[in-house]
CSV table of C-alpha atoms in Angstrom, one decimal:
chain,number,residue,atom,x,y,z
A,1,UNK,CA,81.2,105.9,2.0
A,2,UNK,CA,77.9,105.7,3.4
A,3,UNK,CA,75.8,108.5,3.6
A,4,UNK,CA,74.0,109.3,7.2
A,5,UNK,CA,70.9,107.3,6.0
A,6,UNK,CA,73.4,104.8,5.8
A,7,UNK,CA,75.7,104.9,8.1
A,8,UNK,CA,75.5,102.2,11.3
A,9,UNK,CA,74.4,103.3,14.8
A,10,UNK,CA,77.4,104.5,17.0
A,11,UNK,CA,76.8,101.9,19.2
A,12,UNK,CA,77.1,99.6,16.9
A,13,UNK,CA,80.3,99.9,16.0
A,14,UNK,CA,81.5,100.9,19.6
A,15,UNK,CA,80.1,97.1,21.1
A,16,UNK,CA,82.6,95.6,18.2
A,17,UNK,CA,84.5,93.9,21.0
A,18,UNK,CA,82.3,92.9,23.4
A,19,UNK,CA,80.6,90.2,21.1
A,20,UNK,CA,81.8,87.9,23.9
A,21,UNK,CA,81.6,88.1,27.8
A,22,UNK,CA,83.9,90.2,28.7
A,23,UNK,CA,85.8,89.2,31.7
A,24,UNK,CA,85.0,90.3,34.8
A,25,UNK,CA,88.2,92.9,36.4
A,26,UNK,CA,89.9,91.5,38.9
A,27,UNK,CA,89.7,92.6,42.8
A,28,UNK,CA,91.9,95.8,44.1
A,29,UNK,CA,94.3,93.4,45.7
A,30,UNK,CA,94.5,90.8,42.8
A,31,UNK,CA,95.4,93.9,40.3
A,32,UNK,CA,98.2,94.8,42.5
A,33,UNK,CA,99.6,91.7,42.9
A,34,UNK,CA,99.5,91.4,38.8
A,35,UNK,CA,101.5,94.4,38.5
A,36,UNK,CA,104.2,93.4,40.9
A,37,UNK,CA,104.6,90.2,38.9
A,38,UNK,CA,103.8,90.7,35.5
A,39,UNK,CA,102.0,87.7,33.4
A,40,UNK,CA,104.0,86.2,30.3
A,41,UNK,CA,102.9,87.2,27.5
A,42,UNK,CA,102.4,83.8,26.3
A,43,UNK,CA,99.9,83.4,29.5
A,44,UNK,CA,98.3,86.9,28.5
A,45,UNK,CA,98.2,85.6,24.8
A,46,UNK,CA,96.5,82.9,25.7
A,47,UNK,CA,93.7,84.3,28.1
A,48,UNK,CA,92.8,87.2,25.8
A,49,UNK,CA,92.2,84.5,23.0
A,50,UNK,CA,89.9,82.8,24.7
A,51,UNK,CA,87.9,85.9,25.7
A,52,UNK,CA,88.6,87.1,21.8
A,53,UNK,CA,89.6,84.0,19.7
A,54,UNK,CA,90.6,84.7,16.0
A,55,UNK,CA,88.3,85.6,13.0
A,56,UNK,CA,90.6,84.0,10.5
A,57,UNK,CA,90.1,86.0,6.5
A,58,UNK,CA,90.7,83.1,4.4
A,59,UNK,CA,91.2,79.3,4.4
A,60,UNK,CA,91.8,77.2,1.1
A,61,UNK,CA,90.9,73.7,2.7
A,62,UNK,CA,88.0,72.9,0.3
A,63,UNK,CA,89.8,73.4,-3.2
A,64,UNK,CA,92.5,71.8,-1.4
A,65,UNK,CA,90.1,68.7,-0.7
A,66,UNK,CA,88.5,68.6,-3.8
A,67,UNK,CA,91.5,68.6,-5.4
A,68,UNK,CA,92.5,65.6,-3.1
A,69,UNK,CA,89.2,63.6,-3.6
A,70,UNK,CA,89.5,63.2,-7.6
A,71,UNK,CA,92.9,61.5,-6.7
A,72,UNK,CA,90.4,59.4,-4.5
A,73,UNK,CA,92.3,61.1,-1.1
A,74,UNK,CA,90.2,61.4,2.0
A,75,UNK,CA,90.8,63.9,5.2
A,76,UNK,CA,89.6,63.4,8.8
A,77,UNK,CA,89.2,67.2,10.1
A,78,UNK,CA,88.0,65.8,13.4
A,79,UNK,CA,91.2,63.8,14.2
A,80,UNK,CA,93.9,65.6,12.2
A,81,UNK,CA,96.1,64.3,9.7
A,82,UNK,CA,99.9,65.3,8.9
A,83,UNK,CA,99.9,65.9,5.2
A,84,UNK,CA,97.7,69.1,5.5
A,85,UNK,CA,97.6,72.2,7.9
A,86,UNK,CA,94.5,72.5,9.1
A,87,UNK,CA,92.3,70.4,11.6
A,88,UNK,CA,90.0,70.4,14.8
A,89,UNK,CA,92.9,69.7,17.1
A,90,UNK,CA,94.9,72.4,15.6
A,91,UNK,CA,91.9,74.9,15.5
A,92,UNK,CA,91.6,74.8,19.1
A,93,UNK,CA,94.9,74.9,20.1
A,94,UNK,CA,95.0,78.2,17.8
A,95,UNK,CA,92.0,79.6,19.5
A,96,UNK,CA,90.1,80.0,16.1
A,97,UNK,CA,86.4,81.7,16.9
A,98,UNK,CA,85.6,81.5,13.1
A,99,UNK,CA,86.3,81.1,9.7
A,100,UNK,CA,85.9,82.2,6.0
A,101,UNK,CA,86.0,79.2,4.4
A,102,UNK,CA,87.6,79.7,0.5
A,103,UNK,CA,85.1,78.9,-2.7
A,104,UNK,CA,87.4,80.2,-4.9
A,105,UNK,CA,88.5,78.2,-8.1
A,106,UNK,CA,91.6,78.0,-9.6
A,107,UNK,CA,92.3,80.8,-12.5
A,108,UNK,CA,92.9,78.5,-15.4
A,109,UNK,CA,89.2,77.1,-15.0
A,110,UNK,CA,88.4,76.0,-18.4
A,111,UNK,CA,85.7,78.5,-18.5
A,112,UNK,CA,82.9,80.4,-16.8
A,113,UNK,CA,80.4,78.0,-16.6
A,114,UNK,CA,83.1,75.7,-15.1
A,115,UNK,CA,83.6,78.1,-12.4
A,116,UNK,CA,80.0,78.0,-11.5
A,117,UNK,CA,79.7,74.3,-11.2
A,118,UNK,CA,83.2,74.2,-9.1
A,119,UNK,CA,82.5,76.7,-6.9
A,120,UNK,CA,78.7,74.6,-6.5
A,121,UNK,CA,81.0,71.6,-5.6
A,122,UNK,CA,83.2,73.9,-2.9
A,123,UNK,CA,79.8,75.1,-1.3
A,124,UNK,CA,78.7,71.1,-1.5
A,125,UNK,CA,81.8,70.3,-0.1
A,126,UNK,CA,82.0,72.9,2.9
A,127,UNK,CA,78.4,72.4,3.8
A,128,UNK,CA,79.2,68.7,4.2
A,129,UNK,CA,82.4,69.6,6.0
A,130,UNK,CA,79.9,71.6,8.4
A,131,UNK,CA,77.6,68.9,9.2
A,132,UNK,CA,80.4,66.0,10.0
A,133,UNK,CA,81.7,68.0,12.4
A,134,UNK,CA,78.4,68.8,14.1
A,135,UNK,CA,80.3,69.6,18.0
A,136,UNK,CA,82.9,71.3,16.4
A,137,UNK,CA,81.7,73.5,13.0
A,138,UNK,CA,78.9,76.1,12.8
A,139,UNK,CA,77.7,77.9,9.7
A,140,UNK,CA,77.4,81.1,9.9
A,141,UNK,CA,74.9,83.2,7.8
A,142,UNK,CA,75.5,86.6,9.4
A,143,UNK,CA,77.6,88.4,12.5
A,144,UNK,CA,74.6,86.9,15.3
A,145,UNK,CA,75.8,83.5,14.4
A,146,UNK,CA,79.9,84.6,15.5
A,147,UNK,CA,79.1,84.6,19.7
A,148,UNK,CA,76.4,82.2,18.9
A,149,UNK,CA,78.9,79.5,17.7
A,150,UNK,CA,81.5,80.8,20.1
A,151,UNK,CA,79.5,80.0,23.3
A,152,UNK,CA,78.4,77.0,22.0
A,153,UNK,CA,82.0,75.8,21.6
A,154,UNK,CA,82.1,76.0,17.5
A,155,UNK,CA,83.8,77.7,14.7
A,156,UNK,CA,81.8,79.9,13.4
A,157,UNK,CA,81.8,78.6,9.6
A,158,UNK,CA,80.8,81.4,6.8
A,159,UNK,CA,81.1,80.5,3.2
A,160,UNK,CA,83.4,82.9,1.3
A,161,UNK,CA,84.7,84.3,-0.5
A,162,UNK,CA,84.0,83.0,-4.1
A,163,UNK,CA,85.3,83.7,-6.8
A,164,UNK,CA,84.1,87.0,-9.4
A,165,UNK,CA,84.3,84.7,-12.7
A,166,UNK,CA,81.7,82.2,-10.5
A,167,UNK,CA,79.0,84.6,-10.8
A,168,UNK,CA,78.9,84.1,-15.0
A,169,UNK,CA,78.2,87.8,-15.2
A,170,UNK,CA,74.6,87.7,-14.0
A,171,UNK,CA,73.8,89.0,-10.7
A,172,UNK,CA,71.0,86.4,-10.5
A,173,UNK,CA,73.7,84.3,-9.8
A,174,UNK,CA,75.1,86.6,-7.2
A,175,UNK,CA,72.0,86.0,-5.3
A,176,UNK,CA,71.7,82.2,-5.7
A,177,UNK,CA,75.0,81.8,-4.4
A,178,UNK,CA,73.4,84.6,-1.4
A,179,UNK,CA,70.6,81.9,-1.0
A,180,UNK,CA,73.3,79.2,-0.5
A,181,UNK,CA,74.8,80.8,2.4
A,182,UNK,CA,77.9,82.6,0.4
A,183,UNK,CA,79.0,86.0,2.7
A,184,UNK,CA,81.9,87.1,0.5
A,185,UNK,CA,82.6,87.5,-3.3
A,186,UNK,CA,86.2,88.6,-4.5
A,187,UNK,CA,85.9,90.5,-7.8
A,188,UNK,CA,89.3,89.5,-8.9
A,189,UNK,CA,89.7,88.0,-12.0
A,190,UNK,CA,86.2,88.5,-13.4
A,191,UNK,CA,86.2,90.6,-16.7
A,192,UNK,CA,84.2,93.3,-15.1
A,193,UNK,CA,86.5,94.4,-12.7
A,194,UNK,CA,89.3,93.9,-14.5
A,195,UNK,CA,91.1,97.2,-14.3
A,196,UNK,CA,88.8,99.0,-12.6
A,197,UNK,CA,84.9,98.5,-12.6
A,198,UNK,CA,82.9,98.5,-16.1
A,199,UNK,CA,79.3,100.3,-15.3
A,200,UNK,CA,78.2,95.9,-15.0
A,201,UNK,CA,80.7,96.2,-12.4
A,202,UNK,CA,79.5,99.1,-10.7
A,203,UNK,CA,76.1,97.7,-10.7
A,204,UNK,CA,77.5,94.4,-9.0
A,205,UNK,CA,79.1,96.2,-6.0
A,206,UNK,CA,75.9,98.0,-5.7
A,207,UNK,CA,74.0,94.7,-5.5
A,208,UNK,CA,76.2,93.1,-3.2
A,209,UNK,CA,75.8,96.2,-1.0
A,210,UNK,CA,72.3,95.3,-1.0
A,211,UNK,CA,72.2,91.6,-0.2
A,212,UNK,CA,75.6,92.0,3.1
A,213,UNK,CA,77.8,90.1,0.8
A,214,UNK,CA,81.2,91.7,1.8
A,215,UNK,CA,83.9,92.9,-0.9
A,216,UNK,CA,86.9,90.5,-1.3
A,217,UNK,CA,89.6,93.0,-2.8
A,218,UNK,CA,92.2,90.5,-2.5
A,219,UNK,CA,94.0,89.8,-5.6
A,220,UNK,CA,92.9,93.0,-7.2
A,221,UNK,CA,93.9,95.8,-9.3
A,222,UNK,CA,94.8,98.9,-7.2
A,223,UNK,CA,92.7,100.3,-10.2
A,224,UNK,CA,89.9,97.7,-9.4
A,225,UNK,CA,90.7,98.5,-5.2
A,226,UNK,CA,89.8,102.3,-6.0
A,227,UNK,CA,87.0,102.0,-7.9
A,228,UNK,CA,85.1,99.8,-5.6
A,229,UNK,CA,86.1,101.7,-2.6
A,230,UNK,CA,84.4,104.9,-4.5
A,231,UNK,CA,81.3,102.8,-4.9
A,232,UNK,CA,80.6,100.7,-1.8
A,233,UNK,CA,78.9,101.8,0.6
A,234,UNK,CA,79.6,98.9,3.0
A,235,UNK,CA,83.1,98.4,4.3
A,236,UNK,CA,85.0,96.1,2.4
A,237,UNK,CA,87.8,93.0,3.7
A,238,UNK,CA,91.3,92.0,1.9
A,239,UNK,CA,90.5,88.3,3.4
A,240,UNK,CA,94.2,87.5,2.8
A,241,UNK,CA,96.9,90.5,1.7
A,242,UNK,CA,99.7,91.8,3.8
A,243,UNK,CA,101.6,95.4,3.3
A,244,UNK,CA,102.6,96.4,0.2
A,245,UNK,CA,105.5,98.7,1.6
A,246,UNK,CA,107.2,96.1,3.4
A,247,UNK,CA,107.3,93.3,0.4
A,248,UNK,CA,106.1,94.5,-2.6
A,249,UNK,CA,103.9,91.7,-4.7
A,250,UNK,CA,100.8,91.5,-6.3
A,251,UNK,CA,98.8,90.3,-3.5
A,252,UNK,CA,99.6,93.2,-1.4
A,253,UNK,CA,97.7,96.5,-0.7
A,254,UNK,CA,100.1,99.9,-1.0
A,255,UNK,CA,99.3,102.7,1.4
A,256,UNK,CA,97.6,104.5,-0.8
A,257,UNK,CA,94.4,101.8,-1.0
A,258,UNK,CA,95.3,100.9,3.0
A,259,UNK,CA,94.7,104.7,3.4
A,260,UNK,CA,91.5,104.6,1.8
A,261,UNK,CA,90.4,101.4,3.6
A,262,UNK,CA,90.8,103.2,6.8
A,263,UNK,CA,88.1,105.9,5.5
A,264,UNK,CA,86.2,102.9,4.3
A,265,UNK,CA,86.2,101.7,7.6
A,266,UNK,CA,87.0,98.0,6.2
A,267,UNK,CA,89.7,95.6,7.4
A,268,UNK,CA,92.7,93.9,6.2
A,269,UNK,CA,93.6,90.7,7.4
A,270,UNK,CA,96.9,90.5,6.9
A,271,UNK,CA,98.2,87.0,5.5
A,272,UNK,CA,100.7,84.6,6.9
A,273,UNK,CA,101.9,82.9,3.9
A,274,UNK,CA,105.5,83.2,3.3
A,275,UNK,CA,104.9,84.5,-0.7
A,276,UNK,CA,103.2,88.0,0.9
A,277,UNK,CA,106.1,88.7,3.9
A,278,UNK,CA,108.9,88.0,2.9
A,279,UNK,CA,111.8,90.6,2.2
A,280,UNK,CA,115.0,90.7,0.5
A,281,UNK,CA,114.1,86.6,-0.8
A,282,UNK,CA,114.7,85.6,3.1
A,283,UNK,CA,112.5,83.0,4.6
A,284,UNK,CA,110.1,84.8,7.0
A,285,UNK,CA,109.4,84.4,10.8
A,286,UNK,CA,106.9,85.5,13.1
A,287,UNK,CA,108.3,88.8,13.7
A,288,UNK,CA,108.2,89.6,10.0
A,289,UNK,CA,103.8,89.0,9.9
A,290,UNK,CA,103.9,90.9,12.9
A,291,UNK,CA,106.1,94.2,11.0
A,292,UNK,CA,102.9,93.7,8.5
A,293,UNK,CA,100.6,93.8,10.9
A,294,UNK,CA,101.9,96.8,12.4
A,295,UNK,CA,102.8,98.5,8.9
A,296,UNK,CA,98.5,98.1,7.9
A,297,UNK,CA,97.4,99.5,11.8
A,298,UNK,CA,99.6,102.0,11.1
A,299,UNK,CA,98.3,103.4,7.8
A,300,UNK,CA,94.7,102.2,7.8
A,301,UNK,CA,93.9,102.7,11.5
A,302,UNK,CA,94.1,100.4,14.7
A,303,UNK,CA,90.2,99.9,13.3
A,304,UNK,CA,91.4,98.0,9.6
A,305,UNK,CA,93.7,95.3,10.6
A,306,UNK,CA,92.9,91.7,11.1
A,307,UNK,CA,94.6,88.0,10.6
A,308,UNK,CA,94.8,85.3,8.0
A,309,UNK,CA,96.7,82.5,8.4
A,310,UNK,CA,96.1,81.5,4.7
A,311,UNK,CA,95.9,78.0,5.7
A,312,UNK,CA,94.4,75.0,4.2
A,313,UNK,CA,97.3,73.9,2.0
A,314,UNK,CA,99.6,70.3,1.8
A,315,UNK,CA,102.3,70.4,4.6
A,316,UNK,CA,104.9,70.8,1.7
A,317,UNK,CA,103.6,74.2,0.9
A,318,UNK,CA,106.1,76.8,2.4
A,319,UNK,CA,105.1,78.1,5.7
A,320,UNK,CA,106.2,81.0,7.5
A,321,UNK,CA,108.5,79.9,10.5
A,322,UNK,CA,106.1,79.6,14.0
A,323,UNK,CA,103.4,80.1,11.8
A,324,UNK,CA,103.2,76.6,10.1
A,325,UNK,CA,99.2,75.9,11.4
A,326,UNK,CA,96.1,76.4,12.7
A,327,UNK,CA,97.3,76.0,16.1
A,328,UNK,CA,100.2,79.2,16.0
A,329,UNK,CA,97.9,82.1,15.9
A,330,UNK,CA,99.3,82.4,20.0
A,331,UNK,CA,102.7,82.7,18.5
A,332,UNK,CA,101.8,85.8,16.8
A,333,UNK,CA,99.8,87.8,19.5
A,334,UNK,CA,102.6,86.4,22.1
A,335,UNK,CA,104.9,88.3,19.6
A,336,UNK,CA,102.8,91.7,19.5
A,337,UNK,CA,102.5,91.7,23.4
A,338,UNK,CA,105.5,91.4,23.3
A,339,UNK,CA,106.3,94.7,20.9
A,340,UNK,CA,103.6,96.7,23.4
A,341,UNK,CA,100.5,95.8,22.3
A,342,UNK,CA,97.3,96.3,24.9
A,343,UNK,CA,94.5,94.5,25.3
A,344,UNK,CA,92.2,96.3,23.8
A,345,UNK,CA,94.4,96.6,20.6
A,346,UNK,CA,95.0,92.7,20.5
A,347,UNK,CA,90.8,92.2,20.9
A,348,UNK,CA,90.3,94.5,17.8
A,349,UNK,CA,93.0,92.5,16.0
A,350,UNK,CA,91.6,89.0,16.5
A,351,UNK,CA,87.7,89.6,16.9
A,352,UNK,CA,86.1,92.9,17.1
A,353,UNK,CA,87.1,94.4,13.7
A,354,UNK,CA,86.2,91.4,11.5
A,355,UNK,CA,83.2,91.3,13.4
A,356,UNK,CA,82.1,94.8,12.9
A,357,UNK,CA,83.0,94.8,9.2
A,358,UNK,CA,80.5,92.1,9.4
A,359,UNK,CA,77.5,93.7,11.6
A,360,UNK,CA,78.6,96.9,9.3
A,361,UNK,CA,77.9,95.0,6.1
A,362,UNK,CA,74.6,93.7,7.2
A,363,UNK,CA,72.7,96.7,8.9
A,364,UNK,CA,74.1,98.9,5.4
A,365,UNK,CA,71.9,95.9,3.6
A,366,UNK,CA,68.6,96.1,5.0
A,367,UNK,CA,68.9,99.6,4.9
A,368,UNK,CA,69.5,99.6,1.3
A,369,UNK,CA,66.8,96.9,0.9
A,370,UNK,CA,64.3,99.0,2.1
A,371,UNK,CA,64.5,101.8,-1.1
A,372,UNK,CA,66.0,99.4,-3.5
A,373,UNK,CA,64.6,96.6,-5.4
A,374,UNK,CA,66.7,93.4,-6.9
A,375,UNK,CA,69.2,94.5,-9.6
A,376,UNK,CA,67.6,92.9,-13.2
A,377,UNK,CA,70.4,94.6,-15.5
A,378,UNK,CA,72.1,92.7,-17.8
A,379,UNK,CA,76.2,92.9,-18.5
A,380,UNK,CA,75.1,93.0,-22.4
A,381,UNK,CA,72.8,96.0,-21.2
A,382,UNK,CA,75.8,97.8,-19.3
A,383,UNK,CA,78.7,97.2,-20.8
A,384,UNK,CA,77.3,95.8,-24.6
A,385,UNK,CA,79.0,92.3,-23.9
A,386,UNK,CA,78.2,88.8,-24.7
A,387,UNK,CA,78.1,86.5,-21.4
């Protein structure tokens, strides 16, 4: 964790929600008449969303699409189409505020340098993405742009996470990819973070500290989880994982790294996709992401616990029932309303704690900016290996 020279102003962190214009409280007499006739919580679902719309972990829509366009397949995000899950028309049903769109290559990549020049094309592809849909997209470089885009009627857009094999080993690359607009790097699958960090490792988390990209530990070890979280300084995400306890899979964080998120002060935005919640080999519903939800608030902290709908797949990809698109994030707060859930725990869910891992992230990076130069170490130096 950070030390205090480190450590973000109190204020900070308290002003998580309130990103947005809060909405004004209603008169005496209106209040009263609200408690003798309560609102659905459909109707509540729906007005705290768009107050607090949805920072959304992960979305797979570019590999997806580039997958699509070498079999010569085009998609219309402004209009919507029905093979895939994820569109404009969708989006704003769902009450999406923004967006980590996914760089990440697929894990039988012939090779590194592959990885580099795919995850080049994903950032190609995603920029473009961004500019066709000029009334509807925003990129988004760091937390300033989330109520920027929001009052301006966009998705906020940030580039993210890529892929650890996509930075060939060389931090240099780290920070090209920073120069393109990337804002999230999962170490999974690199051979530096293997099971746990190698010292190359160590030094990547440092530099990533330094420049706001924000941790991905989705898809990693618990051995590579616990060495990063004793190195970071800035608080880390899980862009797409849901509670280990509940259904245990690979993809999943145990309590024991969800307890140490919650003293990392990082979030988990707990998937959707049916592979991640399921129990007992039983095809999931909303109820079941919602158990997850609670299961991470519950170990990391009301503070640590976000969404993912994991979207961005072919409509033949098994979906979670209620949760099948970009328009049923409702579903899911209507859901935890209903299980008790207050306002101001619902706002934390959907928008303030992604956004203050975010504003975390950056103020820990120009502070370390200020006493510490651009990493030049080598992996060969570090950890005596060939790139």
């Amino acid at each position: 964790m950070a030390d205090l020279r480190d450590a973000p102003h109190d204020t900070d962190s308290v002003n998580a929600v309130v990103d947005l214009d809060a909405p004004s409280q209603p008169p005496a007499e209106e209040a009263t008449a609200t408690a003798a006739t309560p609102v659905p919580s459909a109707e509540r679902a729906d007005a705290l969303l768009a107050s607090h719309p949805v920072i959304d972990g992960h979305n797979s829509l570019a590999p997806t699409l580039l997958r699509r366009r070498a079999a010569g397949h085009s998609h219309d995000l402004e209009q919507g189409e029905n093979f895939l899950d994820t569109d404009m028309p969708r989006i704003r049903a769902g009450a999406l505020g923004a967006q980590f769109w996914s760089l990440q290559v697929a894990g039988d990549a012939d090779d590194d340098v592959r990885a580099v020049s795919t995850t080049l094309e994903l950032i190609d592809l995603v920029r473009d993405l961004i500019a066709s849909c000029p009334d509807s997209l925003r990129l988004a470089l760091g937390a300033g742009d989330l109520a920027d885009a929001r009052h301006c009627g966009r998705v906020a857009s940030f580039l993210g996470p890529v892929s650890g094999r996509a930075i060939g080993d060389s931090l240099a690359t780290l920070r090209a990819f920073h120069f393109l607009g990337v804002r999230a790097l999962a170490p999974a699958g690199a051979r530096w973070a293997d099971k746990g960090l190698t010292r190359f490792g160590q030094e990547a988390v440092r530099e990533m500290n330094r420049l706001g990209v924000v941790i991905d530990l989705s898809g990693a070890s618990d051995e590579t989880a616990r060495a990063t979280l004793a190195v970071t300084k800035a608080p880390v995400m899980f862009s797409h994982s849901a509670a280990g306890a509940l259904t245990p899979d690979p993809g999943n964080v145990p309590d024991e790294i969800l307890a140490l998120l919650g003293a990392n002060s990082g979030v988990c935005m707990v998937s959707f996709d049916p592979a991640l919640t399921s129990r007992d080999g039983r095809a999931p519903a909303v109820s079941a992401v919602a158990d997850h939800v609670e299961r991470v608030r519950d170990v990391a902290g009301p503070e640590c616990v976000g969404l993912s709908g994991t979207y961005g797949r072919e409509a033949e990809t098994p979906r979670t029932a209620g949760l099948e698109d970009t328009s049923c994030y409702p579903r899911l707060i209507t859901e935890l309303l209903d299980r008790g859930w207050d306002d101001t725990a619902i706002t934390a869910l959907t928008w303030g704690n992604a956004a203050r891992v975010l504003r975390d992230t950056e103020f820990l990076a120009r502070a370390a900016q200020g006493r510490r130069a651009a990493s030049t170490a080598t992996i060969e130096e570090l950890d005596d290996a060939r790139r």
